[in-house]
mmCIF file of C-alpha atoms and ligand atoms in Angstrom:
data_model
loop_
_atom_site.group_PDB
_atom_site.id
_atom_site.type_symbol
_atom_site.label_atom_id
_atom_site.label_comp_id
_atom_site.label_asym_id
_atom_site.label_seq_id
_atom_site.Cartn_x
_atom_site.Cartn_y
_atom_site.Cartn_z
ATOM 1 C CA UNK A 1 0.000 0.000 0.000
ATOM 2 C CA UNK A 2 0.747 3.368 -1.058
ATOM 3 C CA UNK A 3 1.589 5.351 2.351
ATOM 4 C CA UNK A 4 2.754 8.705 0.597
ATOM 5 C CA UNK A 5 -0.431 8.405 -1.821
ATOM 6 C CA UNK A 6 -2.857 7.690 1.447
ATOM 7 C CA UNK A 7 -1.412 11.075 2.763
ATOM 8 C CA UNK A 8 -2.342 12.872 0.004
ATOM 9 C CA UNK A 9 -5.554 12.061 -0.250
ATOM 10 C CA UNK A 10 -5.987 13.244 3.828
ATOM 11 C CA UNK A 11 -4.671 16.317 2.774
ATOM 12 C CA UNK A 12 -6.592 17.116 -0.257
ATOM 13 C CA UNK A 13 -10.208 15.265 1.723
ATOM 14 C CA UNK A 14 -9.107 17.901 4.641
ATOM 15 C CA UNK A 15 -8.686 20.751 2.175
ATOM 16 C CA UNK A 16 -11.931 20.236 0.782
ATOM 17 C CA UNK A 17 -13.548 19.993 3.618
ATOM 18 C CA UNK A 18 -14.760 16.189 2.995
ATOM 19 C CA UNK A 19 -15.914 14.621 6.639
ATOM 20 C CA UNK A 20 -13.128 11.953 6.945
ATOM 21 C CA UNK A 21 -12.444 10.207 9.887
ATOM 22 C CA UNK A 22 -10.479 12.263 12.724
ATOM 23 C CA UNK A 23 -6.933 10.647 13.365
ATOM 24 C CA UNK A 24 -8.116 9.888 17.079
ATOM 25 C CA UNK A 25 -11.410 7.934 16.034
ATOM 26 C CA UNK A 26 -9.104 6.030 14.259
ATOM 27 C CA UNK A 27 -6.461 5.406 16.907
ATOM 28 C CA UNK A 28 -9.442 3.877 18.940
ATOM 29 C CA UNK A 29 -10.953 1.745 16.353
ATOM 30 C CA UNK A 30 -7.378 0.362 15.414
ATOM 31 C CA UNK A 31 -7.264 -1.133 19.196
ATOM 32 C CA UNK A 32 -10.174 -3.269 18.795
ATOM 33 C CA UNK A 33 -9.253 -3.936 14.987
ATOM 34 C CA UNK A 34 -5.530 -5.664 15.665
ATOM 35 C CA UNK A 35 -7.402 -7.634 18.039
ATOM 36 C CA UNK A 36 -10.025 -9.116 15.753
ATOM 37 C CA UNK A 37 -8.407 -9.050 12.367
ATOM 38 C CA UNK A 38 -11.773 -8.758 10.395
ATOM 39 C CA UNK A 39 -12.384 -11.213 7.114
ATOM 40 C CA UNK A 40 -14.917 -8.486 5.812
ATOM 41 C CA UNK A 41 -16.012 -4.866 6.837
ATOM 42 C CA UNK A 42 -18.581 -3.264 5.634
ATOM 43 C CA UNK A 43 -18.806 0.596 5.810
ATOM 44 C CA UNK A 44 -21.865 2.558 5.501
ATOM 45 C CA UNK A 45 -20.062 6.401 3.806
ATOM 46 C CA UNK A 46 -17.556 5.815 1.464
ATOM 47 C CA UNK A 47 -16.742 9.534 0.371
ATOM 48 C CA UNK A 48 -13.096 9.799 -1.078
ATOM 49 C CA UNK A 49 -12.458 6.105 0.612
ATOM 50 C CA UNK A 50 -9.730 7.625 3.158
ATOM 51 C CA UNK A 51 -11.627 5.491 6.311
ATOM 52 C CA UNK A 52 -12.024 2.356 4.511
ATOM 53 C CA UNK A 53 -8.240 2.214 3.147
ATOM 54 C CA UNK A 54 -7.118 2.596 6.720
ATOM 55 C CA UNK A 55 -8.807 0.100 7.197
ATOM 56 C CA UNK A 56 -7.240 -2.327 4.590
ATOM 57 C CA UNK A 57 -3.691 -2.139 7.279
ATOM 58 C CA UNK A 58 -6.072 -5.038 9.376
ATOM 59 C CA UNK A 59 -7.910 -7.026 7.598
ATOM 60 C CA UNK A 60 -7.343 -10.813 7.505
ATOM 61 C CA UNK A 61 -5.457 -12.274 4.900
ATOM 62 C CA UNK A 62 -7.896 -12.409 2.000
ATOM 63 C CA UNK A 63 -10.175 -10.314 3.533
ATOM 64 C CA UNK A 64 -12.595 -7.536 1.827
ATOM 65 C CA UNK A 65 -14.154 -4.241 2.515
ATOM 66 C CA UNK A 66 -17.658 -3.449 1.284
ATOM 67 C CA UNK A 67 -18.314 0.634 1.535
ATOM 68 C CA UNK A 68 -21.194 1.965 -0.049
ATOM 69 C CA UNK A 69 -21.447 5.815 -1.094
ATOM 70 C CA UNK A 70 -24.186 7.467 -2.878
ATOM 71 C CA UNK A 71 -22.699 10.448 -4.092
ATOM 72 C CA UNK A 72 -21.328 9.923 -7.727
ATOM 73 C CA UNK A 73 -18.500 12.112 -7.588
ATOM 74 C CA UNK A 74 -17.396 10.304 -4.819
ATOM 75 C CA UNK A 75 -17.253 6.828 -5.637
ATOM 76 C CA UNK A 76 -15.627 8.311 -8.677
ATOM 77 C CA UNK A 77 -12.763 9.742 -6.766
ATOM 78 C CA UNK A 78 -12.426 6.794 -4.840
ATOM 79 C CA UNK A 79 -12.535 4.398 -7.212
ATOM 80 C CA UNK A 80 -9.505 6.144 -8.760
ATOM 81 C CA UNK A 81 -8.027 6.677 -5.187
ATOM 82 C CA UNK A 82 -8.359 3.091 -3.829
ATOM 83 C CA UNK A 83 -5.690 2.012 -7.364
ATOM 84 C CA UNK A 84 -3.869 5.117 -6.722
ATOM 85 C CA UNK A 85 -2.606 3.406 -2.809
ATOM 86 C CA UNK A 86 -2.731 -0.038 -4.594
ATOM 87 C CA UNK A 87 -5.930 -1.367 -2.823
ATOM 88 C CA UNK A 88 -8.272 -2.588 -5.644
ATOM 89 C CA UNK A 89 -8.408 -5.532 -4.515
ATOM 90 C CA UNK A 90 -9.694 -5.192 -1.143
ATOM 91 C CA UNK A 91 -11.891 -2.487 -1.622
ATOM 92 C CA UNK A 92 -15.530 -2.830 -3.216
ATOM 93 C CA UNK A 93 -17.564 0.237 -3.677
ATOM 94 C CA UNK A 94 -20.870 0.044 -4.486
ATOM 95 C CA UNK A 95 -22.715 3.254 -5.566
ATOM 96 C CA UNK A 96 -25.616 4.077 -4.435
ATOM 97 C CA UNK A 97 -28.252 4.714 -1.333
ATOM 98 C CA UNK A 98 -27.394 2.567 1.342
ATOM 99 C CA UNK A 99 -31.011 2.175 2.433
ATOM 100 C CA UNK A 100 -31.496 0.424 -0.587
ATOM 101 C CA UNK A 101 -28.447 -1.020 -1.078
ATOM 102 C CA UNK A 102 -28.142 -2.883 2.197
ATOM 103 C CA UNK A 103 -31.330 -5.010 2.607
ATOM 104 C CA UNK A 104 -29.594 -6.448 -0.806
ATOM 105 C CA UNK A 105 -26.222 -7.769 1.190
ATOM 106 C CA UNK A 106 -26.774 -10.771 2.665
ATOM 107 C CA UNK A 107 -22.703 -12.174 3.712
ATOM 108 C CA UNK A 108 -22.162 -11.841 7.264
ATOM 109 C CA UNK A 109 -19.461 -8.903 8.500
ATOM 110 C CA UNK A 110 -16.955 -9.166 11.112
ATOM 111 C CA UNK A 111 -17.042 -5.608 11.369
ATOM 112 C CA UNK A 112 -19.789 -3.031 10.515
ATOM 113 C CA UNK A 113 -18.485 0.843 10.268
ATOM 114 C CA UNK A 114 -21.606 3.237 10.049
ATOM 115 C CA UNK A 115 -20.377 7.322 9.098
ATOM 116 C CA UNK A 116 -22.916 8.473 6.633
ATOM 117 C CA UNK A 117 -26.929 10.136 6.876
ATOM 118 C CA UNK A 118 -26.789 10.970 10.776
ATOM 119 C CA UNK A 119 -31.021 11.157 10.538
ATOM 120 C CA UNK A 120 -31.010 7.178 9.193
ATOM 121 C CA UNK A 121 -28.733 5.337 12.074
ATOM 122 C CA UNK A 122 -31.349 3.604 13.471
ATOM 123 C CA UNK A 123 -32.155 1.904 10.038
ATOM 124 C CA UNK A 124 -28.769 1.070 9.515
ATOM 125 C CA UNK A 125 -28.377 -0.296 12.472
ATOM 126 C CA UNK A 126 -31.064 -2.514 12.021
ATOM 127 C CA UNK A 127 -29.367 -3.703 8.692
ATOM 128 C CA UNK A 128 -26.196 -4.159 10.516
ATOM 129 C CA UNK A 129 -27.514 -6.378 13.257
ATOM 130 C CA UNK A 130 -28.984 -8.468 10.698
ATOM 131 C CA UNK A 131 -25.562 -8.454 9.100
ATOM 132 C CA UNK A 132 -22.858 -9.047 11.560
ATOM 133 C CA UNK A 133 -21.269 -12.050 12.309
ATOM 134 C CA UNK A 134 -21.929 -13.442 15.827
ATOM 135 C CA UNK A 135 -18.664 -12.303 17.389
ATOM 136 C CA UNK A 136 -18.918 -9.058 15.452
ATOM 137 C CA UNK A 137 -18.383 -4.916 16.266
ATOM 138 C CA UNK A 138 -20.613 -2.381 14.990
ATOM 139 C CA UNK A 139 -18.462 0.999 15.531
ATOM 140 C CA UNK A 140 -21.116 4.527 14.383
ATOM 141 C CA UNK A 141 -19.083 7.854 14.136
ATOM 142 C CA UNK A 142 -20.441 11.090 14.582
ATOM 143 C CA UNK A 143 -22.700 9.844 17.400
ATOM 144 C CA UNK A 144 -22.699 12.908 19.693
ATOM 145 C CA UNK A 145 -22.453 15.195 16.502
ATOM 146 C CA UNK A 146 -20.503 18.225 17.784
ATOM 147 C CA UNK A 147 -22.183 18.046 21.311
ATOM 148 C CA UNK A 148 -25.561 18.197 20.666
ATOM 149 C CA UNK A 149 -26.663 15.178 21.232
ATOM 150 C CA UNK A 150 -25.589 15.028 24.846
ATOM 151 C CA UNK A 151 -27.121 18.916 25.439
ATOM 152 C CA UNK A 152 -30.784 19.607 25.982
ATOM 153 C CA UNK A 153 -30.679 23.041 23.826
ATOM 154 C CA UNK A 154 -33.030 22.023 21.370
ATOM 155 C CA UNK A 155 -33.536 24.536 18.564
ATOM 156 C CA UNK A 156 -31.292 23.664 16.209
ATOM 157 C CA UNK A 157 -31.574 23.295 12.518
ATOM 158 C CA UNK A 158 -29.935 19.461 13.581
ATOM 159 C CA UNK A 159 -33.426 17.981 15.050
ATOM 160 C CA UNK A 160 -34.080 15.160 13.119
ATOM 161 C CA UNK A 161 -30.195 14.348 13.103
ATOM 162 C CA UNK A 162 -30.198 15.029 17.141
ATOM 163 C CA UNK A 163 -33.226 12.651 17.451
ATOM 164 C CA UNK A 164 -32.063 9.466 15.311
ATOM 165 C CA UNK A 165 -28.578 9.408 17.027
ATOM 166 C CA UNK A 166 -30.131 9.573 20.354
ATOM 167 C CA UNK A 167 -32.325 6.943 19.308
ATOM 168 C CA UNK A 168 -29.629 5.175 17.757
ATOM 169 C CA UNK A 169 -27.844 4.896 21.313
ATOM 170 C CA UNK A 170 -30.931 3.869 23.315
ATOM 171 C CA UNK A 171 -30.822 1.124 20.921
ATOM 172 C CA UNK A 172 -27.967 -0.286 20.764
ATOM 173 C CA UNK A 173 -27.400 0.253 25.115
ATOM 174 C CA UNK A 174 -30.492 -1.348 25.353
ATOM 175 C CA UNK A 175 -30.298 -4.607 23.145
ATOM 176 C CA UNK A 176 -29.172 -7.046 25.573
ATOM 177 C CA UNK A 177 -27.012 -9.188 22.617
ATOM 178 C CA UNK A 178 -24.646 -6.049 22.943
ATOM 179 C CA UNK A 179 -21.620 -5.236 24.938
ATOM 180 C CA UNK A 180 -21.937 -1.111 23.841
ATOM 181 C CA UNK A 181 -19.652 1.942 25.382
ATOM 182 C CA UNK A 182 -20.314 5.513 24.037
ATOM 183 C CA UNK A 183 -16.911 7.269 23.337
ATOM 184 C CA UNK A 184 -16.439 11.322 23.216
ATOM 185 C CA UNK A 185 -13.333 11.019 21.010
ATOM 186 C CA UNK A 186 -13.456 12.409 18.022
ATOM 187 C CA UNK A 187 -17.288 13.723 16.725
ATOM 188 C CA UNK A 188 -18.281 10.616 19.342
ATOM 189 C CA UNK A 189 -17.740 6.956 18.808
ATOM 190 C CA UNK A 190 -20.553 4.346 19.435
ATOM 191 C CA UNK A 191 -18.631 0.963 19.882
ATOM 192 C CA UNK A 192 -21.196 -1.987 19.959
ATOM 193 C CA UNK A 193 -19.375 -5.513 20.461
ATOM 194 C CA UNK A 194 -22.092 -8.655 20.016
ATOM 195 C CA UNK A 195 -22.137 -10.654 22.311
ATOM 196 C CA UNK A 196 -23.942 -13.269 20.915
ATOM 197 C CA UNK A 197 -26.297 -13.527 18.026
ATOM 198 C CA UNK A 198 -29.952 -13.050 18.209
ATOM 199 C CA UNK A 199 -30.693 -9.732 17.948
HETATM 200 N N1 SAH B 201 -16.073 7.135 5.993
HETATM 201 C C1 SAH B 201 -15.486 8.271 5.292
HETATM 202 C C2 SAH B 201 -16.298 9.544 5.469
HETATM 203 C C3 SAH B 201 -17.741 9.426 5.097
HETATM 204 S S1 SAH B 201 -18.545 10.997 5.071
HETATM 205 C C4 SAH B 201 -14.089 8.488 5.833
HETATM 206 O O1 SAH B 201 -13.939 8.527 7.057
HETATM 207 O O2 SAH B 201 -13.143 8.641 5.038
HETATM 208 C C5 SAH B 201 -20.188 10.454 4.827
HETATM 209 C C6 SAH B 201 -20.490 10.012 3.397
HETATM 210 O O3 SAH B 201 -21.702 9.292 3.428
HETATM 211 C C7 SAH B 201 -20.691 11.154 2.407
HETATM 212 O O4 SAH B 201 -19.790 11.036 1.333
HETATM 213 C C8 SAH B 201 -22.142 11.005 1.946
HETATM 214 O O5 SAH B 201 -22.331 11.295 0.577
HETATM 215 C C9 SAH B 201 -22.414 9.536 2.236
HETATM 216 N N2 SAH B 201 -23.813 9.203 2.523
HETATM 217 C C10 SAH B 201 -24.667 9.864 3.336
HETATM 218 N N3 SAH B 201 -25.841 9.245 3.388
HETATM 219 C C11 SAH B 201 -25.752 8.148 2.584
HETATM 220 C C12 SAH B 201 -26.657 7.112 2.228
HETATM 221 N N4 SAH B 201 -27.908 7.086 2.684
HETATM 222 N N5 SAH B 201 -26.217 6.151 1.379
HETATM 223 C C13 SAH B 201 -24.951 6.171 0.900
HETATM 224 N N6 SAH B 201 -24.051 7.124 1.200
HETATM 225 C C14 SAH B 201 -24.442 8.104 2.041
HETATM 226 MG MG1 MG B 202 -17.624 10.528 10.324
#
């Protein structure tokens, strides 16, 4: 893998203004990913691709990332970044809405990686329970978006977003076939281990 190329594309995703992962997001997830050494992730927010090449460091020998983005642009510019860092071959992009896209998938995921439409995260995490593999982790960025979700002020333009993340939490701290911890690094991490599958 292309490191110099991967740094690149940071800088240019960070010029632009593109919502990739923060550094220390990743430094957390990267603790439970050595650990589990996924066969296949599935991310949920493709944009440039910057998260799920990251990703590619830990994956099982063999293994595979399926990202979905909707944005045609995007997948575009991934597409041509994922050869530019040399990881075609782990990294399949489908374009497209991921509401429709995921009741489609039907493989089970060692790891599911939700970052896109804050105001749909309790419909992907429905998908992504019905996904992951019984000893899976089901990691959702952005989950206290900037704050608000942990604040009772509750005029902003951010309602519906504000509302489906807190519902997205009550969910997933409430299913009892999940070990889940809340983390304030980053934009907020929701980390969601199974514990064993029938939920
Ligand atoms: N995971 C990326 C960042 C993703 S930003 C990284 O860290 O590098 C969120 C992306 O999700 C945006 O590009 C947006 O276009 C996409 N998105 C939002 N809602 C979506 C949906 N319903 N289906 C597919 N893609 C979606
Ligand atoms: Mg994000």
């Amino acid at each position: 893998m292309n490191q110099q190329e991967l740094e690149k594309i940071k800088k240019k995703a960070l010029e632009e203004h593109i919502p990739i992962i923060m550094d220390e997001t990743l430094e957390v997830m990267e603790k439970y990913l050595v650990k589990i050494r996924p066969q296949k992730i599935l991310e949920i927010g493709t944009a440039v691709g910057y998260s799920a090449m990251c990703f590619t460091r830990f994956l099982a020998e063999n293994g595979r990332i399926d990202t979905i983005e909707r944005e045609a642009d995007r997948v575009k510019e991934a597409k041509d970044n994922v050869k530019k860092v040399g990881v075609e071959d782990k990294i399949c992009i489908y374009e497209g809405d991921a509401v429709e896209i995921l009741p489609t998938l039907k493989e089970p995921y060692d790891m599911v990686f939700i970052d896109a439409a804050k105001g749909k995260y309790p419909f992907f995490l429905k998908e992504a329970l019905r996904l992951i593999h019984s000893h899976g982790i089901i990691f959702a960025d952005n989950i206290l978006y900037k704050g608000y979700v942990l604040s009772d002020y509750n005029k902003h333009k951010q309602r519906t977003a504000v509302r489906n993340l807190r519902e997205y939490i009550k969910e997933v701290s409430e299913n009892p076939n999940l070990e889940t911890e809340i983390l304030e690094v980053g934009d907020g991490l929701a980390v969601s281990q199974v514990k064993k599958k029938e939920c």
